[in-house]
XYZ file of C-alpha atoms in Angstrom:
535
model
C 0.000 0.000 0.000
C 1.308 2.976 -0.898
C 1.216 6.492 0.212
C -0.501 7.815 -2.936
C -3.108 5.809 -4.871
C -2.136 4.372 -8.271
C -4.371 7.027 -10.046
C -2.523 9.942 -8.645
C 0.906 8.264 -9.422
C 1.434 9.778 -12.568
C 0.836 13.864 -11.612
C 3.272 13.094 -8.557
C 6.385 11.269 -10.343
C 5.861 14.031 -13.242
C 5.965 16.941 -10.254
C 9.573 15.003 -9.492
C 10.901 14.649 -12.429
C 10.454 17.983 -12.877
C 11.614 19.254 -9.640
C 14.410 17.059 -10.261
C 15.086 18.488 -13.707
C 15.476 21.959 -12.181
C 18.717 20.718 -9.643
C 20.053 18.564 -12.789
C 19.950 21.135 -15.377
C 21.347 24.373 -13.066
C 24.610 22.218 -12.346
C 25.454 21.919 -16.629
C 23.278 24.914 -18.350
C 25.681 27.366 -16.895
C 29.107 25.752 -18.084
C 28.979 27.141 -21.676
C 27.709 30.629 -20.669
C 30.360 31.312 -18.533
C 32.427 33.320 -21.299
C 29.095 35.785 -21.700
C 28.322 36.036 -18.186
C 31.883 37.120 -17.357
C 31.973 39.424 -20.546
C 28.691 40.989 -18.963
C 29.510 41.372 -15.254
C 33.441 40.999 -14.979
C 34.935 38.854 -11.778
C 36.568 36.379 -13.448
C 39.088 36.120 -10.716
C 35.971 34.512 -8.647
C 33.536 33.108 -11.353
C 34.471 29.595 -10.420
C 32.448 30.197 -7.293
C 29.275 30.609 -9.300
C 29.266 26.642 -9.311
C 31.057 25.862 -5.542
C 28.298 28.915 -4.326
C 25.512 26.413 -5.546
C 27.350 22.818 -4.269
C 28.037 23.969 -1.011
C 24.749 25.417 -0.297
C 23.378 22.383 -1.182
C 25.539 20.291 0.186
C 25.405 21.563 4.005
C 21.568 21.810 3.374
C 20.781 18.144 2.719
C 21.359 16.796 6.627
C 18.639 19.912 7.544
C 15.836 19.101 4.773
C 16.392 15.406 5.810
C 14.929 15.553 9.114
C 12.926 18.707 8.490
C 10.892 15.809 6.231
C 10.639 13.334 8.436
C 9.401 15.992 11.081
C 7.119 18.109 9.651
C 6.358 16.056 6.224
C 8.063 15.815 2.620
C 5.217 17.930 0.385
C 6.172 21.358 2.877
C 9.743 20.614 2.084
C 9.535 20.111 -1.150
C 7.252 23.470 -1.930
C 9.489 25.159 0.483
C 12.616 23.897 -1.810
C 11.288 24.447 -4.905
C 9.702 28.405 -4.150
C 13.509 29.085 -2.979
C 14.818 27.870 -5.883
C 12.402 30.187 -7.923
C 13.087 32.810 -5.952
C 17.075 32.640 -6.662
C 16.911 32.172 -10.275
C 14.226 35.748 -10.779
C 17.151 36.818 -8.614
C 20.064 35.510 -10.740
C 18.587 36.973 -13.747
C 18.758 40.417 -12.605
C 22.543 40.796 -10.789
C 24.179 43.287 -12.044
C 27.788 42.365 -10.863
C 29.486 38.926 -10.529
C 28.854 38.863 -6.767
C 25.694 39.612 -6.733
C 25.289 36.359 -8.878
C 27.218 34.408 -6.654
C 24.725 35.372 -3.208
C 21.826 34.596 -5.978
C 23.476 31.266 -6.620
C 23.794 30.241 -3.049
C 20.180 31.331 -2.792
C 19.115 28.841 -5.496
C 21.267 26.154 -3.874
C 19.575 26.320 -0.173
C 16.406 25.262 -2.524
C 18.164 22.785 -4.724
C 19.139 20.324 -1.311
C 16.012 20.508 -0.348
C 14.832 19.061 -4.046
C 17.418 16.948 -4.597
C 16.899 15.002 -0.951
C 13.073 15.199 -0.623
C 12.203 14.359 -4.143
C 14.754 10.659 -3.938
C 12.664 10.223 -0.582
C 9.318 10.500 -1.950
C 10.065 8.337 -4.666
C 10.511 5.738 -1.882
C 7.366 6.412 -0.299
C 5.658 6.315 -3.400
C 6.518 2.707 -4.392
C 7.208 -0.719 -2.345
C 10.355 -2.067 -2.459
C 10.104 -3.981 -5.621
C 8.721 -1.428 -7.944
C 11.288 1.321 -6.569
C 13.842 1.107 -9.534
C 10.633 1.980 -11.880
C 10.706 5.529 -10.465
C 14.868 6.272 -9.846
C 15.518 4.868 -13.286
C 13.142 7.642 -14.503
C 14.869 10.296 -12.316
C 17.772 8.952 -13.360
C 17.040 9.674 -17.177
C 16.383 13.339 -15.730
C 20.171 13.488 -14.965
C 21.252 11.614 -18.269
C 18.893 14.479 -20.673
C 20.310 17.045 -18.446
C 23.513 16.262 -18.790
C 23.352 16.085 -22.434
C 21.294 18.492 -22.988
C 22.442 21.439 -20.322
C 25.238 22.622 -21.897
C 23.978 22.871 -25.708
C 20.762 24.760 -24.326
C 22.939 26.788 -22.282
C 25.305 27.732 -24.886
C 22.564 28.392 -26.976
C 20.798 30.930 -25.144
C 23.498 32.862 -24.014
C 24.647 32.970 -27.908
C 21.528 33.648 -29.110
C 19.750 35.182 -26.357
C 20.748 36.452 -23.159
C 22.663 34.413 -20.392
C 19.958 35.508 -18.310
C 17.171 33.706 -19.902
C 19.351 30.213 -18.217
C 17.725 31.443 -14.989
C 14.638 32.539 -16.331
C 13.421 29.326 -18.314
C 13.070 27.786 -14.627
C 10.372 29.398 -13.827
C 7.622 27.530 -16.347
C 9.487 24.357 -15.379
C 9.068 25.318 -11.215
C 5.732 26.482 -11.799
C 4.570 23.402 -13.036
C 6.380 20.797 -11.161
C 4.694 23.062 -7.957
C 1.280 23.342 -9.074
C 1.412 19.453 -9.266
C 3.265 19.080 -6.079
C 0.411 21.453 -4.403
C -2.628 19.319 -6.003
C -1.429 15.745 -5.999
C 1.005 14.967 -3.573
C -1.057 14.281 -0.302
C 0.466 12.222 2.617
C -1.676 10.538 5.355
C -1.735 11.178 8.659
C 0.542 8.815 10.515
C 0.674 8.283 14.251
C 4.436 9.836 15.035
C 4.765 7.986 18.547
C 7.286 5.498 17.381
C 10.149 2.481 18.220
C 13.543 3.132 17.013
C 16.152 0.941 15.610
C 17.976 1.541 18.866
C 15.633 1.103 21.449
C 14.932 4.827 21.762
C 11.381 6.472 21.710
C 10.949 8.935 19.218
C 8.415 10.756 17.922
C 8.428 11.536 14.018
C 6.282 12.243 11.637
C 3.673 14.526 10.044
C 0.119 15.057 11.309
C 0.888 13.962 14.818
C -2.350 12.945 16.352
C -0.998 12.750 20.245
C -0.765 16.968 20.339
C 2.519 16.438 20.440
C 4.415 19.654 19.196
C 7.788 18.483 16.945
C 10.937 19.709 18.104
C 13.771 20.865 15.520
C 17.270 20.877 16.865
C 17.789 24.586 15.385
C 21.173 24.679 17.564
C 22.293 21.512 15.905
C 21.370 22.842 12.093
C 23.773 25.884 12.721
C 26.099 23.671 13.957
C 26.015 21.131 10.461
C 25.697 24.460 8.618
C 28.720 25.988 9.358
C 30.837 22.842 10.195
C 30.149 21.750 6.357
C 30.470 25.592 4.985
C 34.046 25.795 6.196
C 34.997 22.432 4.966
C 33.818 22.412 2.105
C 35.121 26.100 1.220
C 37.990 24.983 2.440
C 38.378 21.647 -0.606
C 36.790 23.514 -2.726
C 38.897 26.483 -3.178
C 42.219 24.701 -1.787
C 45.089 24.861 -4.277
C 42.541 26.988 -6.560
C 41.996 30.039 -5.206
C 45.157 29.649 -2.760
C 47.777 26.981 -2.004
C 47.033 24.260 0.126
C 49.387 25.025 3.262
C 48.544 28.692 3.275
C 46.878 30.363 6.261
C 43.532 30.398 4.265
C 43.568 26.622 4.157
C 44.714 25.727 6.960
C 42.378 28.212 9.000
C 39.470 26.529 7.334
C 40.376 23.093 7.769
C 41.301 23.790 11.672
C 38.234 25.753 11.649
C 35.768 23.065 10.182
C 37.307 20.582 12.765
C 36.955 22.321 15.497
C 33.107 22.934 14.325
C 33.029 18.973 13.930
C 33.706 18.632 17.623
C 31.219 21.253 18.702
C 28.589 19.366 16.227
C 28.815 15.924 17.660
C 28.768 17.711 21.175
C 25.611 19.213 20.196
C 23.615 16.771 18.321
C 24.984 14.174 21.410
C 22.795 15.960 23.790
C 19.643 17.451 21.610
C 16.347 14.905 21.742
C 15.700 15.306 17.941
C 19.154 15.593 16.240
C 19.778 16.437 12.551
C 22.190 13.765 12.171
C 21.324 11.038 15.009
C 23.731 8.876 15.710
C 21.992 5.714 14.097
C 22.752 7.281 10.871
C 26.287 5.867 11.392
C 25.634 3.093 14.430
C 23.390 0.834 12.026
C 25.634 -1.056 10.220
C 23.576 -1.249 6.716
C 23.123 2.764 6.172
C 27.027 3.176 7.752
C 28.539 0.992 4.609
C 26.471 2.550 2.309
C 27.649 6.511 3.440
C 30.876 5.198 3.354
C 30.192 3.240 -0.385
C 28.290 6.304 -1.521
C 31.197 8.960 -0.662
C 33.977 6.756 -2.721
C 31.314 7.025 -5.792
C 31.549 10.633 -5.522
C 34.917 10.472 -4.992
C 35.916 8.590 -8.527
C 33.119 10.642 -9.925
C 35.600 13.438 -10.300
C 37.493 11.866 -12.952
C 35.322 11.303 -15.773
C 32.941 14.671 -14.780
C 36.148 16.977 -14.266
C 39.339 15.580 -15.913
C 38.057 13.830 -19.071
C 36.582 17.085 -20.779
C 40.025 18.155 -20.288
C 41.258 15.010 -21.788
C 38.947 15.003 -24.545
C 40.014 18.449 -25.348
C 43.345 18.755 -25.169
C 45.039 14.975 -25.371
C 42.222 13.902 -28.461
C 41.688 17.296 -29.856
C 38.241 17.554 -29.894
C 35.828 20.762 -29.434
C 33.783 21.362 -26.585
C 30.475 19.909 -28.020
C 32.330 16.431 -29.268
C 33.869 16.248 -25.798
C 30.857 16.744 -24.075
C 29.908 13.772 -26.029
C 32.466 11.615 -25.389
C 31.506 12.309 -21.340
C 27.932 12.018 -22.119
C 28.525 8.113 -23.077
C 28.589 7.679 -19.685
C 24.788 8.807 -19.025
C 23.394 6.989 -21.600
C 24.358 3.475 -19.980
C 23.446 4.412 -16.633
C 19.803 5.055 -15.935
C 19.553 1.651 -18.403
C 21.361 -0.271 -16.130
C 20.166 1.311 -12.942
C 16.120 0.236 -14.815
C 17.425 -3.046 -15.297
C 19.289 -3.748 -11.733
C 16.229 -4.468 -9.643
C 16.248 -7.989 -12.048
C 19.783 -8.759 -10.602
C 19.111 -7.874 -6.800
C 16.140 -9.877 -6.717
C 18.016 -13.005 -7.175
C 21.186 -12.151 -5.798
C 20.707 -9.244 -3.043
C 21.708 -5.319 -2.755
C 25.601 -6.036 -1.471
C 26.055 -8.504 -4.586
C 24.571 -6.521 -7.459
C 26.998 -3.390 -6.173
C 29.780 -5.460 -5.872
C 29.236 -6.627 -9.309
C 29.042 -2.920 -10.628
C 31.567 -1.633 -8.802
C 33.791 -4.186 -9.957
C 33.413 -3.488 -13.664
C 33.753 0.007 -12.535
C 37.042 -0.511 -11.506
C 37.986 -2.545 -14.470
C 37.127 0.278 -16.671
C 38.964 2.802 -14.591
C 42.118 0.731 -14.710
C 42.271 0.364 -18.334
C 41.663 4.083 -19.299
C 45.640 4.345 -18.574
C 46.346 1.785 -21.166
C 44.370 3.923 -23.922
C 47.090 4.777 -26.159
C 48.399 8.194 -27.066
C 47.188 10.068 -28.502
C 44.025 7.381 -29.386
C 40.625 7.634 -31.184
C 37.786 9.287 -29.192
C 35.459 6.508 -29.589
C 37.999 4.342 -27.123
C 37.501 6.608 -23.684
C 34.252 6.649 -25.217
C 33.635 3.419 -24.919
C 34.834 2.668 -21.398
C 32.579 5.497 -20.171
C 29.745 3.289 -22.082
C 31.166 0.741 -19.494
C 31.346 2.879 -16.635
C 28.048 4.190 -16.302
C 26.416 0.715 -16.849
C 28.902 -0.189 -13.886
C 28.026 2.943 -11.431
C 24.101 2.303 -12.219
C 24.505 -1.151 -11.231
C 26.139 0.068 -8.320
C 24.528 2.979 -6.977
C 20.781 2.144 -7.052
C 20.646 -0.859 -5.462
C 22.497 0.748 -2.470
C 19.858 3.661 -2.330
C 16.451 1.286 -2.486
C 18.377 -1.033 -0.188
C 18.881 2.026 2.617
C 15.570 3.192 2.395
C 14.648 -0.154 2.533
C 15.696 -0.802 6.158
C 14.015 2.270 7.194
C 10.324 3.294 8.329
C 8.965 6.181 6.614
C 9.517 8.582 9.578
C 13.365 8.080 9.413
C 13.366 7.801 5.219
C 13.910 11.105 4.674
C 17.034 11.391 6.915
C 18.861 8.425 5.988
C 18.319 9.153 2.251
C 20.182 12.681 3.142
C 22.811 11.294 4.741
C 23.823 8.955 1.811
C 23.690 12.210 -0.804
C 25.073 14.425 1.906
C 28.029 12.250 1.913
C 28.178 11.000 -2.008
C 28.446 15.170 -2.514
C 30.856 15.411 0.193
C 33.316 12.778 -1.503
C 32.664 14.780 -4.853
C 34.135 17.953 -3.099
C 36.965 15.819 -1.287
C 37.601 14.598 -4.888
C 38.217 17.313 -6.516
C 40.332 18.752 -4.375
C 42.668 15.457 -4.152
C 42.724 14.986 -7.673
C 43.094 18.011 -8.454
C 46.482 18.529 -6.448
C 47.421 15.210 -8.167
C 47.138 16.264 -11.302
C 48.823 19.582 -10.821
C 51.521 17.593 -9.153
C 51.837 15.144 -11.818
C 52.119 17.780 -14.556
C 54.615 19.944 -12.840
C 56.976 17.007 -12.346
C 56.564 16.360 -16.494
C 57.131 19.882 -17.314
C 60.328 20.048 -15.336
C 62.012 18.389 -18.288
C 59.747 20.817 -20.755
C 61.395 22.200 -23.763
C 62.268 25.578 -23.973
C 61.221 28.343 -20.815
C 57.867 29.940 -20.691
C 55.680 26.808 -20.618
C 52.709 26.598 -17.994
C 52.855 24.869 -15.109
C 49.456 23.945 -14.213
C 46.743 21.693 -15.403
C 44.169 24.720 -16.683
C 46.448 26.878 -18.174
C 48.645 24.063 -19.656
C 44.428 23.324 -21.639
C 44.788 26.612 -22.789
C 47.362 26.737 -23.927
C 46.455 24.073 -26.401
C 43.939 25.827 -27.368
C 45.908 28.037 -29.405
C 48.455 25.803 -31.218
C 50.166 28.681 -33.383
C 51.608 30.059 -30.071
C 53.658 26.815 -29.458
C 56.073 24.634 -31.309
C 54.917 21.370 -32.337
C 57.173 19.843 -30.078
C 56.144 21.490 -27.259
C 52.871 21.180 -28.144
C 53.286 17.243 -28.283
C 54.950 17.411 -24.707
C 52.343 19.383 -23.328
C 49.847 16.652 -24.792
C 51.687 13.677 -23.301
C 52.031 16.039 -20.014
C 48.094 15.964 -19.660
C 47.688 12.699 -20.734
C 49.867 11.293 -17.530
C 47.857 13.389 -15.151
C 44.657 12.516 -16.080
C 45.896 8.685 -16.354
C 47.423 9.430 -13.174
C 43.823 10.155 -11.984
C 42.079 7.304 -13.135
C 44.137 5.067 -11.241
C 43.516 7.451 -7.904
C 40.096 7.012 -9.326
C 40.317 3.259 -9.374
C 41.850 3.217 -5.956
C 38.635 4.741 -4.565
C 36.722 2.051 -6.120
C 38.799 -0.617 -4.680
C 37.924 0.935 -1.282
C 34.391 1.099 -1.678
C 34.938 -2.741 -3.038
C 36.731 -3.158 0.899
C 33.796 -1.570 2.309
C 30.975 -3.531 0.670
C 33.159 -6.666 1.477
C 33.748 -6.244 5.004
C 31.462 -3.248 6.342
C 28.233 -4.234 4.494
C 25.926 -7.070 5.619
C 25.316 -9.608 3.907
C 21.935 -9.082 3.462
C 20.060 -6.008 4.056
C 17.095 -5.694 7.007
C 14.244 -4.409 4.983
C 11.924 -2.827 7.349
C 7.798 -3.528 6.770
C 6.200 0.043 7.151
C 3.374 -0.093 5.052
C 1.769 3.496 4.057
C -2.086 3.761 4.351
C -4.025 5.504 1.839
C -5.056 8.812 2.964
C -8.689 7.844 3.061
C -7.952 4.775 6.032
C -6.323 4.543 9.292
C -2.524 5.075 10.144
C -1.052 1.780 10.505
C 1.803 0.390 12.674
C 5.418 -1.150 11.056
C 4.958 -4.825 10.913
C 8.670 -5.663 11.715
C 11.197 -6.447 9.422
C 12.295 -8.636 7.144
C 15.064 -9.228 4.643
C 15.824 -8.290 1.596
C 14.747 -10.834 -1.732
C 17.172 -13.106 -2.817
């Protein structure tokens, strides 16, 4: 049974896919438009932050929205989200200097976590356990078309249009995907007196019955705020925007773990924390955090570093390396549709085990691509890859909010994105200082003085050939193509940990916890226990 009836299915998953189209497309529409936004407003010294602005707002955000859903209800969250996201792009489209877009940006982010988390933890209460890859393999093409398709519309209205109009086409797309929200999406009451995992009363839940008024632990959502805003500031703009053992960086790293302490201090003693401790003492949603933030962590090297490749190693042009990257979405939300026929025989830990292994296979042998190669070959490991990660990531999600009751869905789901996006921003920042690192030991043995020294302005440099010699040229190629090999295999090394975790940190078979929804028409009904997961 199911928390909305089969005939108001359809309006529902079309108010997420839409919702969800709105947090996909903002992270690739801007890319291309980044030349006539800077051309407009200036502050190219900072534009980078028009994309870590957005991340880290959402990032920090996710924990928050989490249990703000499973306290007060997903459908207030997600309107909430969604009217803050509207809100920041009207505001986007009319900043007038570069950071004034930036404060717009983060405005739009504090409503894109609460999307992103709310509308993966709907899908879950929309559909048992069996029928959940139905809906993520559709949000899942979301991200694919929106990856494909974000930069080309992107580029195109800031060529042919205005840059602005990127902001402004969201509002037909919000408007929609809230007017749906607003009609269809009704939850039932649900008595929020309940037993947790750990032994612990709580009380959860929308439409509390007993009187009882929910508690947020406000102290404990500054805490999570800030602890994240200064960590993540600090990987995100570490060795970019100054070097890593500068008093910047190492401010903001002390900083963020000092915060850390002060966090688990805080959220140790509140009665309704934003991250409770079960989030990391139940084994099951523990390996999965862990498994999740690896994924984000190899992430980095086909998202960031093969463009880059593409470009400068192949020679190709934006559009045919977007392509070459795009591969990778094409095989994923297929495989992710198709993955609930291999868990059902053979479990969650065993179906990501199997993906992540191919994963790593095809991360291994983009170093053995030879130089300078054919673009169909990376393209074809990517084809490989993302049929790999959608084997690998799904299963883990449904299986998490599978051992969960619906008043504890909405914070575990945020945990496992909170920390997927925190191993994306750990990522780049390690990889990044590896390839630098990598590059500047090739170039020490560069021909002739005057040659850059670093990974972006070494891709610029081959953008225009007629300022170097051919030989240089060729050593600058070879440079880049060892530091982005050199990140594959740090790329493959993360998935041989997430391998070690699923081996010896994830159970064997998942708990899948019985917490039928009523319809909103009957009774609230009580969790029948818990079971495990098919086999």
């Amino acid at each position: 049974m199911t928390a909305v009836p089969e005939h108001r299915r359809g309006p529902v998953v079309a108010a997420l896919m839409l919702g969800m189209a709105l947090a996909a497309l903002d992270g690739t529409i801007l890319s291309t438009a980044v030349p006539q936004i800077v051309g407009d407003l200036g502050g190219f010294s900072v534009f980078s932050w028009l994309f870590s602005g957005y991340l880290l707002a959402a990032t920090v955000t996710l924990p928050l929205y989490g249990k703000l859903s499973d306290t007060f209800g997903r459908k207030p969250v997600l309107i909430a989200g969604i009217i803050l996201f509207l809100i920041g792009s009207v505001l986007c489209a009319t900043a007038w200097n570069m950071g004034s877009l930036i404060a717009y940006r983060v405005v739009q982010g504090l409503g894109g976590g609460a999307i992103q988390g709310t509308v993966q933890t709907i899908a879950a209460d929309l559909y048992p356990l069996k029928e959940r890859p139905k809906i993520q393999a559709k949000l899942s093409t979301v991200w694919a078309t929106s990856s494909v398709a974000g930069p080309a519309v992107g580029g195109l209205l800031a060529g042919y249009a205005d840059w602005r109009w990127i902001f402004l086409i969201n509002l037909p797309v919000g408007a929609l995907a809230l007017y749906l929200t607003v009609r269809h999406l009704h939850e039932p009451g649900r008595t929020r007196a309940r037993e947790s995992g750990d032994g612990a009363r709580t009380k959860r839940g929308p439409h509390t019955p007993t009187g009882t008024r929910p508690r947020v632990d406000w102290a404990g959502a500054l805490a999570v705020f800030a602890t994240g805003t200064l960590l993540v500031t600090a990987l995100v703009q570490g060795g970019v925007a100054w070097p890593w053992l500068s008093a910047p960086s190492v401010a903001l790293l002390a900083g963020s773990a000092l915060l850390a302490v002060v966090t688990f201090l805080v959220e140790r003693r509140a009665a309704e924390p934003i991250i409770p401790g079960w989030v990391w003492r139940r084994r099951p949603i523990a390996a999965v955090n862990l498994a999740l933030g690896a994924l984000g962590l190899l992430m980095i090297a086909p998202t960031v570093f093969l463009p880059t490749y593409a470009q400068s190693v192949l020679g190709l042009g934006p559009i045919a390396a977007g392509f070459v990257l795009s591969a990778m979405t094409l095989t994923w939300p297929i495989s992710a549709a198709l993955s609930d026929r291999v868990y059902n025989r053979v479990g969650f830990r065993r179906t990501a085990i199997t993906g992540m292994s191919f994963a790593l296979l095809a991360l291994l042998a983009f170093p053995l691509l030879p130089f300078p190669g054919q673009a169909w070959q990376p393209a074809l490991l990517m084809l490989l890859l993302g049929a790999a990660l959608g084997l690998f990531q799904l299963p883990l999600i449904i299986a998490v909010q599978g051992t969960v009751g619906w008043s504890e869905r909405g914070t575990a789901t945020a945990s496992i994105l909170f920390c997927r996006q925190l191993g994306q921003s750990v990522g780049a920042a390690l990889f990044g200082a590896l390839a630098n690192g990598v590059l500047t030991n090739r170039l020490t043995d560069a021909p002739g003085d005057g040659l850059p020294r670093d990974l972006d302005s070494v891709a610029h440099a081959l953008d225009d050939p007629a300022a170097l010699t051919a030989r240089a040229a060729d050593f600058l190629r070879r440079a880049v193509d060892s530091a982005v090999d050199a990140v594959f295999l740090g790329a493959a090394g993360a998935a041989a940990l997430c391998l070690l975790v699923l081996l010896f940190v994830a159970p064997r078979r998942f708990p899948v916890h019985q917490d039928p929804a009523p319809d909103p028409d009957t009774r609230p009904s009580k969790a029948t226990g818990a079971a495990t997961e098919p086999s």
